[in-house]
Coordinates of C-alpha atoms and ligand atoms in Angstrom, one line a residue:
X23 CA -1.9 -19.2 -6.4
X24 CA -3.4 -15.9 -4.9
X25 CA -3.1 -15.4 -1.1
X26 CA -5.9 -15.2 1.6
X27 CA -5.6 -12.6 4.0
X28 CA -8.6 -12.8 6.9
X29 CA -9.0 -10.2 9.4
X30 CA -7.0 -10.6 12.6
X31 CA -9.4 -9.9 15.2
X32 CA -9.1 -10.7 19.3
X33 CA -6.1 -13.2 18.7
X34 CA -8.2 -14.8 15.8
X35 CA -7.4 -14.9 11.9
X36 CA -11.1 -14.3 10.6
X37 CA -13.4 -14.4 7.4
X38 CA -15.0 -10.6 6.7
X39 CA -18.9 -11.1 8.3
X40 CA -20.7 -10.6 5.0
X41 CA -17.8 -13.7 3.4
X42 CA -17.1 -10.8 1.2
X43 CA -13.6 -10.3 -0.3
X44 CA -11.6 -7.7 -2.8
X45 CA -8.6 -8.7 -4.7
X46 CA -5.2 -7.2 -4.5
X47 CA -3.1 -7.1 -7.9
X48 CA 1.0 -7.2 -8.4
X49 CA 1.0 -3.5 -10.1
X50 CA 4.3 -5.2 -12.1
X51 CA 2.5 -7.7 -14.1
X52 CA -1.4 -6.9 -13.4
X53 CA -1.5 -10.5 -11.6
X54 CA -3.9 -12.0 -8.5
X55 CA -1.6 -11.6 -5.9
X56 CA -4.1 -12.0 -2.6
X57 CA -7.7 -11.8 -1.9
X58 CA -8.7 -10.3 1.0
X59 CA -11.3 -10.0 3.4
X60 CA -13.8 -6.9 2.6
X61 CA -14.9 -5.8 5.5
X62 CA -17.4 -3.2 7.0
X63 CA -18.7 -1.7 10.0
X64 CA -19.8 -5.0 12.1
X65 CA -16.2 -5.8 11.2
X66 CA -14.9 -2.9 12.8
X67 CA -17.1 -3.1 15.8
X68 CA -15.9 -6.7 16.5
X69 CA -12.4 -5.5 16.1
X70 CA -13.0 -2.0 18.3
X71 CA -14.6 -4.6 21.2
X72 CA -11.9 -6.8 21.3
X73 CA -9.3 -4.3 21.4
X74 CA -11.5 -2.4 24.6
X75 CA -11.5 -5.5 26.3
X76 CA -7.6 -6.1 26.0
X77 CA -7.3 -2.5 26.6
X78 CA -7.9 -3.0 30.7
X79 CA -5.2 -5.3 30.6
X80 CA -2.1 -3.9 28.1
X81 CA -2.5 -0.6 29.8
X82 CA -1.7 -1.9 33.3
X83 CA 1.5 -4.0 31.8
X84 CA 4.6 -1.9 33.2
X85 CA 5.7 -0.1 30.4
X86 CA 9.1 -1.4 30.2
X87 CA 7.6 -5.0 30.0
X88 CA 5.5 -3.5 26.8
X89 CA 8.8 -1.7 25.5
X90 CA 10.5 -5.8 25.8
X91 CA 7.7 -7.0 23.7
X92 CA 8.7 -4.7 20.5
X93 CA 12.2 -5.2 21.1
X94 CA 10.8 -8.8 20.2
X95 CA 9.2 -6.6 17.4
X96 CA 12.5 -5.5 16.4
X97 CA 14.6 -9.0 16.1
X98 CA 12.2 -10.6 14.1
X99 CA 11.2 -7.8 11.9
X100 CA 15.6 -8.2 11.3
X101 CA 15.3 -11.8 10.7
X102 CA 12.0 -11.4 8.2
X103 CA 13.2 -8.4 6.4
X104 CA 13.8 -10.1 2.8
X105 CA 10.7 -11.9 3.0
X106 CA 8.6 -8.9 3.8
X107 CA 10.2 -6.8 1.8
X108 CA 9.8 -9.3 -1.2
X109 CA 5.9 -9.4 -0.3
X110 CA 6.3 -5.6 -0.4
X111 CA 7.7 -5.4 -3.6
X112 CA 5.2 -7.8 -5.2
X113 CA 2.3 -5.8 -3.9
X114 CA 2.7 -2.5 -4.0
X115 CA 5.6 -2.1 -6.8
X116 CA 8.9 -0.4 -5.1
X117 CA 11.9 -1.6 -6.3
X118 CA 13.6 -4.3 -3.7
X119 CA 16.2 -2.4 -2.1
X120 CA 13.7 0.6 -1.3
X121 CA 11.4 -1.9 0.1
X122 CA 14.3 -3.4 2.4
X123 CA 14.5 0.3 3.6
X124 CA 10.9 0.3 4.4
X125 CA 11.2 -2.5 6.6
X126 CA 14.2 -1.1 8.4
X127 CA 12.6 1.9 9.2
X128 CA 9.6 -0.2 11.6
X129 CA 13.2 -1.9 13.0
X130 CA 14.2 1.1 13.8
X131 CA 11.5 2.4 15.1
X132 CA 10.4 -0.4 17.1
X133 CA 14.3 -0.3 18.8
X134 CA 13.4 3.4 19.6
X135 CA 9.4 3.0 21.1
X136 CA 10.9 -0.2 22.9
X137 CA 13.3 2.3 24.7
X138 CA 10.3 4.4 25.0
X139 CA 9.5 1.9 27.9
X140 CA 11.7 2.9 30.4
X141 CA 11.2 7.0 29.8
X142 CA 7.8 8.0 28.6
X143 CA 8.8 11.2 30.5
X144 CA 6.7 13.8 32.3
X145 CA 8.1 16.2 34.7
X146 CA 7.3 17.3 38.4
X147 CA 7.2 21.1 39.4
X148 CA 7.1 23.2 42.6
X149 CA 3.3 24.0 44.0
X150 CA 1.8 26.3 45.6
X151 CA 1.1 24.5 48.6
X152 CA 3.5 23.3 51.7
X153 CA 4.3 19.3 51.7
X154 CA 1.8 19.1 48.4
X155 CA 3.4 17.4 45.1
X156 CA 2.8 17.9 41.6
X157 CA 3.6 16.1 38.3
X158 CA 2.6 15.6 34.8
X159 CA 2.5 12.3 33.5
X160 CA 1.6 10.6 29.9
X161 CA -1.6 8.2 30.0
X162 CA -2.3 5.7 27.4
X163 CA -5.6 7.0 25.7
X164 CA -7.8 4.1 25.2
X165 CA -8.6 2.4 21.4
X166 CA -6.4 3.8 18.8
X167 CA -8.1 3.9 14.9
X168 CA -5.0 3.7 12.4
X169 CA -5.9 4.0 8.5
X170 CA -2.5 3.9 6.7
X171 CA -1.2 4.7 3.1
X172 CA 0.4 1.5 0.6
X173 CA 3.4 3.6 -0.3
X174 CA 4.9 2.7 3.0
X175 CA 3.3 0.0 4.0
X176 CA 5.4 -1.0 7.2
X177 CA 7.4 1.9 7.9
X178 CA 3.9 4.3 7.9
X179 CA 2.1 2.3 10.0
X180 CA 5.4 1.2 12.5
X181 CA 5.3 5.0 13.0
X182 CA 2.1 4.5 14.3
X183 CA 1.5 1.0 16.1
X184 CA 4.8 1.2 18.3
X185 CA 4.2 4.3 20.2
X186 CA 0.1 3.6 20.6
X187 CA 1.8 0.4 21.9
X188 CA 4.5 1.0 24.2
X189 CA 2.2 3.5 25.5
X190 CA -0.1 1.3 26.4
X191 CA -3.2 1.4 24.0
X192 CA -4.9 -0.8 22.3
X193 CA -5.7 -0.8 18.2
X194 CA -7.3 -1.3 15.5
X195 CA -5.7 -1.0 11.9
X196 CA -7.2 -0.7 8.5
X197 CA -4.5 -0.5 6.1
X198 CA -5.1 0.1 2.6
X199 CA -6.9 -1.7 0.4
X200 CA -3.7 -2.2 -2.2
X201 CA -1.4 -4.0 0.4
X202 CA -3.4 -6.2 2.6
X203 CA -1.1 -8.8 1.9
X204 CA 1.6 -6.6 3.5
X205 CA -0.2 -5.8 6.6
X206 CA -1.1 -9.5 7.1
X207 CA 2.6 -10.2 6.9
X208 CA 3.6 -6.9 9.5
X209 CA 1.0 -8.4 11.9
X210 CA 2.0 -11.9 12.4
X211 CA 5.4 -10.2 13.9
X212 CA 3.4 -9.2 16.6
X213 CA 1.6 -12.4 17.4
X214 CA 5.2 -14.0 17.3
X215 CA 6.7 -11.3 19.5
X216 CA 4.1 -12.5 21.9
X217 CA 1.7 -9.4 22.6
X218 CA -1.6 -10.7 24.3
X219 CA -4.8 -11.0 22.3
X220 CA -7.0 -8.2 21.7
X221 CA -4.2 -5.6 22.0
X222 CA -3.6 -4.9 18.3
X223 CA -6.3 -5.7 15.6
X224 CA -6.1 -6.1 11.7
X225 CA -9.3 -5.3 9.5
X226 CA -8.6 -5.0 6.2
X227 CA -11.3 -3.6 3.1
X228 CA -11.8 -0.2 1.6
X229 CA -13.1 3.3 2.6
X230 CA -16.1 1.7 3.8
X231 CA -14.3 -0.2 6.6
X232 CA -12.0 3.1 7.4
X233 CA -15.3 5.0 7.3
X234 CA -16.7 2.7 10.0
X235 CA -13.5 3.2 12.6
X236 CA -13.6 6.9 12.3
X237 CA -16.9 6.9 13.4
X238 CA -17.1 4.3 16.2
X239 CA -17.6 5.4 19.5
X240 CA -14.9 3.8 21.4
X241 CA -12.3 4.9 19.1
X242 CA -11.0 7.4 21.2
X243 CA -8.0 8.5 18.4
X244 CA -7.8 8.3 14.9
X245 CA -4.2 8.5 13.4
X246 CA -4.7 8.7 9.2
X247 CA -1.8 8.9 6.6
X248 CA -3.0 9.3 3.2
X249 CA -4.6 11.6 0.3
X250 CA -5.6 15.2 1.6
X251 CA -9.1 14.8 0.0
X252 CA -9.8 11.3 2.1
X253 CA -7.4 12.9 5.3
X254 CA -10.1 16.0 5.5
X255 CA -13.1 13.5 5.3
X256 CA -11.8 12.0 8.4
X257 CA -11.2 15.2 10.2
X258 CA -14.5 16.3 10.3
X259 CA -16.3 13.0 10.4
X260 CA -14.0 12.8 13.8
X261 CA -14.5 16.6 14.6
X262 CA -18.3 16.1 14.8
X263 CA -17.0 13.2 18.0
X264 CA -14.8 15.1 19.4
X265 CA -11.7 12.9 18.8
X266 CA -8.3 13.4 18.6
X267 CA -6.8 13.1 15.1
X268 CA -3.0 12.8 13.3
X269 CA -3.0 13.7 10.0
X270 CA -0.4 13.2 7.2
X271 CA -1.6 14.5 4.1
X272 CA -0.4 15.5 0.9
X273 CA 3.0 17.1 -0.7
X274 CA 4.1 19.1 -3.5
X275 CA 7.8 19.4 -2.2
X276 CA 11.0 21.5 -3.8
X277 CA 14.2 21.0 -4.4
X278 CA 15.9 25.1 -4.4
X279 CA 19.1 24.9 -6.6
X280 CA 21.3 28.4 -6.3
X281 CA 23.9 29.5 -8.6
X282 CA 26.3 28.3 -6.2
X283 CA 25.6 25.1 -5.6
X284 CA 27.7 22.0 -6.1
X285 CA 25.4 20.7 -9.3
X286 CA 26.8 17.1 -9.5
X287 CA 25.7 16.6 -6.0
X288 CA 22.0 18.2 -6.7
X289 CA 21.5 16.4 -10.0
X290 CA 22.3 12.8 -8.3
X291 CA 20.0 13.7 -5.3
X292 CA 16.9 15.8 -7.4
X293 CA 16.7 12.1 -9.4
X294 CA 16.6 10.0 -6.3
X295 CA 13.9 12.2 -4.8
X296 CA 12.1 12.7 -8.2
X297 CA 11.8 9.9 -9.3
X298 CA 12.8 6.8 -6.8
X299 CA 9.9 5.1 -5.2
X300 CA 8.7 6.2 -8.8
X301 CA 8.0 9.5 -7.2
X302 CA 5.4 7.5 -5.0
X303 CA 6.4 9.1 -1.5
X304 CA 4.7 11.8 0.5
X305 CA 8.5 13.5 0.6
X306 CA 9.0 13.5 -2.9
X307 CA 10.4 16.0 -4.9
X308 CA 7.5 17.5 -7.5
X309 CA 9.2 20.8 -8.0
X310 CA 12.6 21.8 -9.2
X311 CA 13.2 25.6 -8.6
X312 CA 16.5 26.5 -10.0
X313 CA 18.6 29.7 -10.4
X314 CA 18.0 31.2 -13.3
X315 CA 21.9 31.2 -13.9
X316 CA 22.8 27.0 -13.3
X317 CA 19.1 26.1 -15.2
X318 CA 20.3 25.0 -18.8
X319 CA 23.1 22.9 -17.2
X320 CA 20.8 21.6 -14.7
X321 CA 18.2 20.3 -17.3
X322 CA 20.6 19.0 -19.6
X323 CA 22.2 16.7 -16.9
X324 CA 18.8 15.8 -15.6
X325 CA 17.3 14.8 -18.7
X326 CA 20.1 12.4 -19.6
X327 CA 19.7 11.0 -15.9
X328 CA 16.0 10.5 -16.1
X329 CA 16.1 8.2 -19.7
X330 CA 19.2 6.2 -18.1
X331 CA 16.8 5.4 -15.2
X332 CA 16.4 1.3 -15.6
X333 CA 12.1 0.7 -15.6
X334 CA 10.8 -2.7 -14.7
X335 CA 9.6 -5.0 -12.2
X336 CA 11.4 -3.9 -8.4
X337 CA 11.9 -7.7 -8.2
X338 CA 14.7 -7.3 -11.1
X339 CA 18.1 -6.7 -10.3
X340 CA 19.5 -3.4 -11.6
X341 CA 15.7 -1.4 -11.9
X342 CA 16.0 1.8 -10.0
X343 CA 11.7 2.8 -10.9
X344 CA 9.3 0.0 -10.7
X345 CA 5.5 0.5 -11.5
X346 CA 2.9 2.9 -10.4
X347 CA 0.7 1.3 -7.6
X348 CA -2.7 0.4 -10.2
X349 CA -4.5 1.9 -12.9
X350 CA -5.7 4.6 -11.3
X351 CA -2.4 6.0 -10.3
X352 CA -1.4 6.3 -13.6
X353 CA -4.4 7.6 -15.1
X354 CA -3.9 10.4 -12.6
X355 CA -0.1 10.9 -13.8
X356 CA -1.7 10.9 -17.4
X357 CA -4.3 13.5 -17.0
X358 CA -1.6 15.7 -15.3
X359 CA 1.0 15.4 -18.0
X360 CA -1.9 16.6 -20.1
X361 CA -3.3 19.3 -18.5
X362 CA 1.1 20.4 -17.9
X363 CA 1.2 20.5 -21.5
X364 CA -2.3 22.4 -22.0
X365 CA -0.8 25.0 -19.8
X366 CA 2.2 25.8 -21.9
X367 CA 5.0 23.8 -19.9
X368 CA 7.5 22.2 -21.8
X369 CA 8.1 18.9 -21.8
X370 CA 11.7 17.8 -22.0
X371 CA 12.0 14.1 -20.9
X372 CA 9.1 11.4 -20.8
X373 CA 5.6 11.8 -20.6
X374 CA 4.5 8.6 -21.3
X375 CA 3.6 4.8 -20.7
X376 CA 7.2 3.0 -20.3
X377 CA 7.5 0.4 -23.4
X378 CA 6.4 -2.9 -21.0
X379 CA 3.9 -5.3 -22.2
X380 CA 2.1 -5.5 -18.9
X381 CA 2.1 -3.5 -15.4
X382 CA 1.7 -0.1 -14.7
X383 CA 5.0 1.8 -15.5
X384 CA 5.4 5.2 -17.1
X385 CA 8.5 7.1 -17.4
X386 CA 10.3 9.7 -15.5
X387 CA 8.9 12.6 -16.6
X388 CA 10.2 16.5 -16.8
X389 CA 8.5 19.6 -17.5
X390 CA 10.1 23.1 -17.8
X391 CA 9.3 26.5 -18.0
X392 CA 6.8 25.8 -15.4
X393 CA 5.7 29.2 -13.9
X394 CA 4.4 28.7 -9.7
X395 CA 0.7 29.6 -11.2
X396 CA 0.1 26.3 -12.9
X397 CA -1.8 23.7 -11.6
X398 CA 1.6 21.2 -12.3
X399 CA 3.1 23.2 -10.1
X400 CA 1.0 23.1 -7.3
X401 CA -1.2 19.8 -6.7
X402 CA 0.4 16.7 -6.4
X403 CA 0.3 14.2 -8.8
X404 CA 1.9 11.8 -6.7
X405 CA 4.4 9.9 -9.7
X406 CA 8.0 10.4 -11.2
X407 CA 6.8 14.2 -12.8
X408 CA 9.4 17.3 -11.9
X409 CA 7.8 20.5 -12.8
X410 CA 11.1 23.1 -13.2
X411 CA 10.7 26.8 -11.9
X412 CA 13.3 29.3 -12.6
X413 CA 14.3 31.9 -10.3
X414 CA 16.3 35.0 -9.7
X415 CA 17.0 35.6 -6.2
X416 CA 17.2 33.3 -2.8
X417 CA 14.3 35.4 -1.6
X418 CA 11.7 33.9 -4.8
X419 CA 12.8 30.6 -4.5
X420 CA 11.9 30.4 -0.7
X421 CA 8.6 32.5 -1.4
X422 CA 7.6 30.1 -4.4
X423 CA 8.6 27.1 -2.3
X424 CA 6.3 28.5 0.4
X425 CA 3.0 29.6 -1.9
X426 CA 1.4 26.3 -2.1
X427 CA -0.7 24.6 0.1
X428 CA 1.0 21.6 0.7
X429 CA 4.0 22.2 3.5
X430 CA 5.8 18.7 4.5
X431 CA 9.8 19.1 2.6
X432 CA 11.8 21.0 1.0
X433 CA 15.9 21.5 0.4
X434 CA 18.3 24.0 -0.4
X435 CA 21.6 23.1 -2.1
X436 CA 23.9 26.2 -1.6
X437 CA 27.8 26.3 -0.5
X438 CA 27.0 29.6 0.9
X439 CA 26.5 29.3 4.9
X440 CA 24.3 32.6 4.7
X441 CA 21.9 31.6 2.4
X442 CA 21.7 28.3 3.9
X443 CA 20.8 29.7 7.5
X444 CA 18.2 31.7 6.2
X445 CA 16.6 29.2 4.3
X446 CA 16.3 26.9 7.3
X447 CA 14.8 30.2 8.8
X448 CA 12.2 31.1 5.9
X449 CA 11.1 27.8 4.7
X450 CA 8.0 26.7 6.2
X451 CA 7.6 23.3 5.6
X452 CA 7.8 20.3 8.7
X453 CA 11.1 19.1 7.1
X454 CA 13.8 21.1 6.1
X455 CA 17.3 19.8 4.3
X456 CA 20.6 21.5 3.0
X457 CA 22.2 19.9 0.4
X458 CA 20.0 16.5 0.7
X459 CA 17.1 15.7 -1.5
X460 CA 13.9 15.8 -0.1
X461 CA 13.1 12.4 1.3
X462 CA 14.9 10.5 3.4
X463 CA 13.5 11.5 7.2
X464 CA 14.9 9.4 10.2
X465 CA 12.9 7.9 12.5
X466 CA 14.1 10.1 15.8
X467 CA 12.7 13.3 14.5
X468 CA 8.9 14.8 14.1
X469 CA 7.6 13.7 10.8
X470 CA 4.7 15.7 9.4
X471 CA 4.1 19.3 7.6
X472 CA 2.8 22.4 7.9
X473 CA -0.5 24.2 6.1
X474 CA -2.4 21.2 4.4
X475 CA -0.1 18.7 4.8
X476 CA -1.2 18.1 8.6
X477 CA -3.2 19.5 11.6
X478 CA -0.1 20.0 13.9
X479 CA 0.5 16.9 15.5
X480 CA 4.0 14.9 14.2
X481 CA 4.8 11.4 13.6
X482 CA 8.1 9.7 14.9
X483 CA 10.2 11.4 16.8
X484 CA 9.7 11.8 20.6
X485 CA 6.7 14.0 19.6
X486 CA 4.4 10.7 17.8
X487 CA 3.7 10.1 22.2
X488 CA 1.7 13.5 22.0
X489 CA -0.5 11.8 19.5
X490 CA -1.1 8.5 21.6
X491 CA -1.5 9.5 25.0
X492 CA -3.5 11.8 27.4
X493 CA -1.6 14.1 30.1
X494 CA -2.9 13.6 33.9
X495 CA -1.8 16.7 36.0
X496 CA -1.7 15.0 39.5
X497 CA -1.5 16.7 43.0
X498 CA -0.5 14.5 45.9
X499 CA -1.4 16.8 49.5
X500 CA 0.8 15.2 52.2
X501 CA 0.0 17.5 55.0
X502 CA -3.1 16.1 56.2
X503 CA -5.1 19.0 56.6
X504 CA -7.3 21.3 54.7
X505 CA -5.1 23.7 52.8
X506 CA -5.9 27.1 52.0
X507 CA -5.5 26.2 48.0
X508 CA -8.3 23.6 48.6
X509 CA -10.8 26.4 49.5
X510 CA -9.6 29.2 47.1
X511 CA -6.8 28.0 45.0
X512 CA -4.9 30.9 46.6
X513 CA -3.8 32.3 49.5
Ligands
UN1_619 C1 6.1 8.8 3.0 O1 6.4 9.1 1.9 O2 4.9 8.6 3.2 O3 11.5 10.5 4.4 C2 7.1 8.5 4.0 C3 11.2 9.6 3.6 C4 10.9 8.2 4.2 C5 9.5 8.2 4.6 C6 8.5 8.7 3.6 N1 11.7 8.0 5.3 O4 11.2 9.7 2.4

């Protein structure tokens, strides 16, 4: 029997205001896994309200009291990982164990925000003035918007909620519209950890809904995860409000193999990041550019990894690629296999449906003799599809990792220190591995890319406070008397 998932709104699980809902399928078998409330702008505004009014209060809850409450966050989240991850798996089609590794990453996350609590840091500095004090310190910023992606759909959004928490704001989330079920699930962890009414809000529905928290007034910050196309919409429907906006957008990221390299360890880690999560990750590998010298060994080994790959359900033991997330996801893969091939590439493994009666599987796919030119090669098609480049030098592999507009990973696999350094010095993408694939990102550094991939701001990491708080510069004059800097700001 399908699931209801309401709209958690001011401490209350509720209906959507028009009694609409939308339905949410099991991309594995194409079955009614949840219906869910489809809701729109009154929605929102009920939501944005209740989260102003619990606003006064959270943000005057000492910090380290707030930080207590997702340590709360944390323990749970440990003792509901299978279940969510189960949900997790049913919904949105990653195979178990990734979807374990999801959920560890909000544990892990919500361990480090918690800790957040008791630093938060500013800093003081001398002034100008005798017995006058100065410091900076980080202010909560009001009601936080949060639009998240279903490809992570508790690790993304823990990125998000437990900072904008800790720090003392209050939300509202719209998560998207192919794991409502999910978000229900990730939501009643906070109610049981105990955080007050008001302070973090679930409305679930489409673009409609999201459209409707961009623009409300009292949303003072928008973070959004997600397509480039949908992530620019938001910008400048924010831009024209003046708000502050976190963007995570798209990727088209590359593995660099040299003729150095160890190959066994770059063939196992170029399939993981190719083609687990069925390439469904924003850190995914989409590009192979290989030395010119290792590139028949490397294709050969690759091509014989990719058909041993197990596809099927992520709730089946042994599968290592479950499905794509719907129909449209793998219309997209289809059209891009297609226009590969209408471009001259050359198709060595794949490129097609995966022999299942029902779901939305399709193999792990390889093109080569991709040249950087083709459109394979530089939009991302966001599904187990490697587009191989070949290379000559260290120098064109970092310039063709660097020439598309996407900047979030990329990886080197070298045993040469020298080439390694300057890699790490030339590549300009947000994330940067030697001899790792291209996922993989822990939770204690800046997330986020470079060039279209973002707008400068960073997830995770001590940086994802910049995103949820406001600085206040504060003097404190202690000498009781009008000072010179009060009348000229100098002497
Ligand atoms: C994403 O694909 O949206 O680095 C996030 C990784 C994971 C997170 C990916 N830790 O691949």
């Amino acid at each position: 029997m399908a699931a209801h998932v309401k709209n958690y709104i001011g401490g209350e699980w509720v209906a959507a205001l028009s009694g609409e809902v939308f339905p949410s399928y099991n991309p594995a078998d194409e079955t009614l896994l949840a219906e869910a409330a489809k809701s729109a702008a009154a929605d929102i505004d009920a939501a944005v309200k209740a989260a102003k009014t619990a606003y006064k209060e959270w943000r005057l809850v000492p910090a380290p009291r707030r930080g207590e409450v997702l340590y709360r966050v944390a323990e749970l989240l440990q003792t509901r990982k299978e279940d969510l991850a189960r949900v997790m798996t049913q919904e949105m089609g990653k195979v178990l164990s990734e979807a374990r590794g999801d959920v560890q990453e909000a544990i892990d996350m919500a361990y480090y925000m918690g800790g957040e609590g008791r630093r938060m840091l500013g800093y003081t500095a001398p002034v100008e003035m005798p017995e006058k004090f100065g410091m900076a310190i980080r202010d909560s910023a009001g009601v936080i918007g949060l639009i998240t992606p279903w490809n992570f759909p508790v690790a993304v959004p823990s990125w998000n909620i437990l900072p904008a928490l800790v720090a003392g704001n209050t939300m509202v989330w719209k998560p998207s519209e192919d794991t409502p079920l999910t978000a229900a699930e990730f939501v009643k962890v906070f109610i049981d950890a105990g955080l007050p009414p008001g302070v973090f809000n679930l409305v679930v529905g489409t673009g409609e809904a999201g459209a409707a928290l961009v623009e409300h007034p009292d949303v003072r910050v928008i973070s959004f995860t997600g397509s480039t196309e949908t992530g620019l919409k938001v910008y400048t429907s924010a831009a024209q409000r003046g708000k502050k906006v976190c963007l995570e957008m798209g990727g088209k990221n590359a593995i660099i193999v040299m003729d150095d390299a160890n190959l066994e360890l770059a063939i196992k880690a170029i399939t993981w990041s190719a083609y687990g999560t069925t390439g469904q990750r924003c850190t995914a590998t989409s590009r192979l550019i290989v030395h010119r010298a290792v590139k028949n060994q490397l294709v050969e080994a690759l091509v014989e990894q990719a058909r041993a790959l197990k596809v099927g359900s992520g709730l089946e033991d042994g599968v290592q690629v479950g499905p794509l997330v719907n129909e449209k996801a793998r219309a997209k893969v289809e059209k891009y296999v297609e226009i590969g091939q209408g471009e001259g590439a050359r198709l060595m493994v794949g490129g097609g449906r995966a022999a299942l009666d029902r779901g939305f599987f399709y193999q792990p796919t390889l093109f080569a003799e991709v040249s950087p030119q083709m459109r394979i090669a530089r939009e991302e098609i966001f599904g187990p599809v490697l587009s191989m480049i070949e290379v000559d030098s260290l120098e064109q592999a970092i310039e063709v990792n660097n020439s598309v507009v996407y900047g979030l990973s990329s990886s080197i696999f070298t045993e040469n220190v020298n080439a390694a350094f300057r890699a790490i010095r030339d590549l300009t993408t947000g994330i940067v591995y030697i001899n790792h694939g291209t996922t993989g990102a822990e939770i204690q550094f800046p997330f986020g890319g470079t060039r279209g991939t973002g707008n400068g701001l960073r997830e995770a990491g001590q940086t994802a406070l910049d995103s949820f708080t406001e600085w206040k510069s504060v003097y404190i004059d202690y000498s009781g008397r009008l000072q010179r800097a009060q009348i000229d700001n100098r002497e």
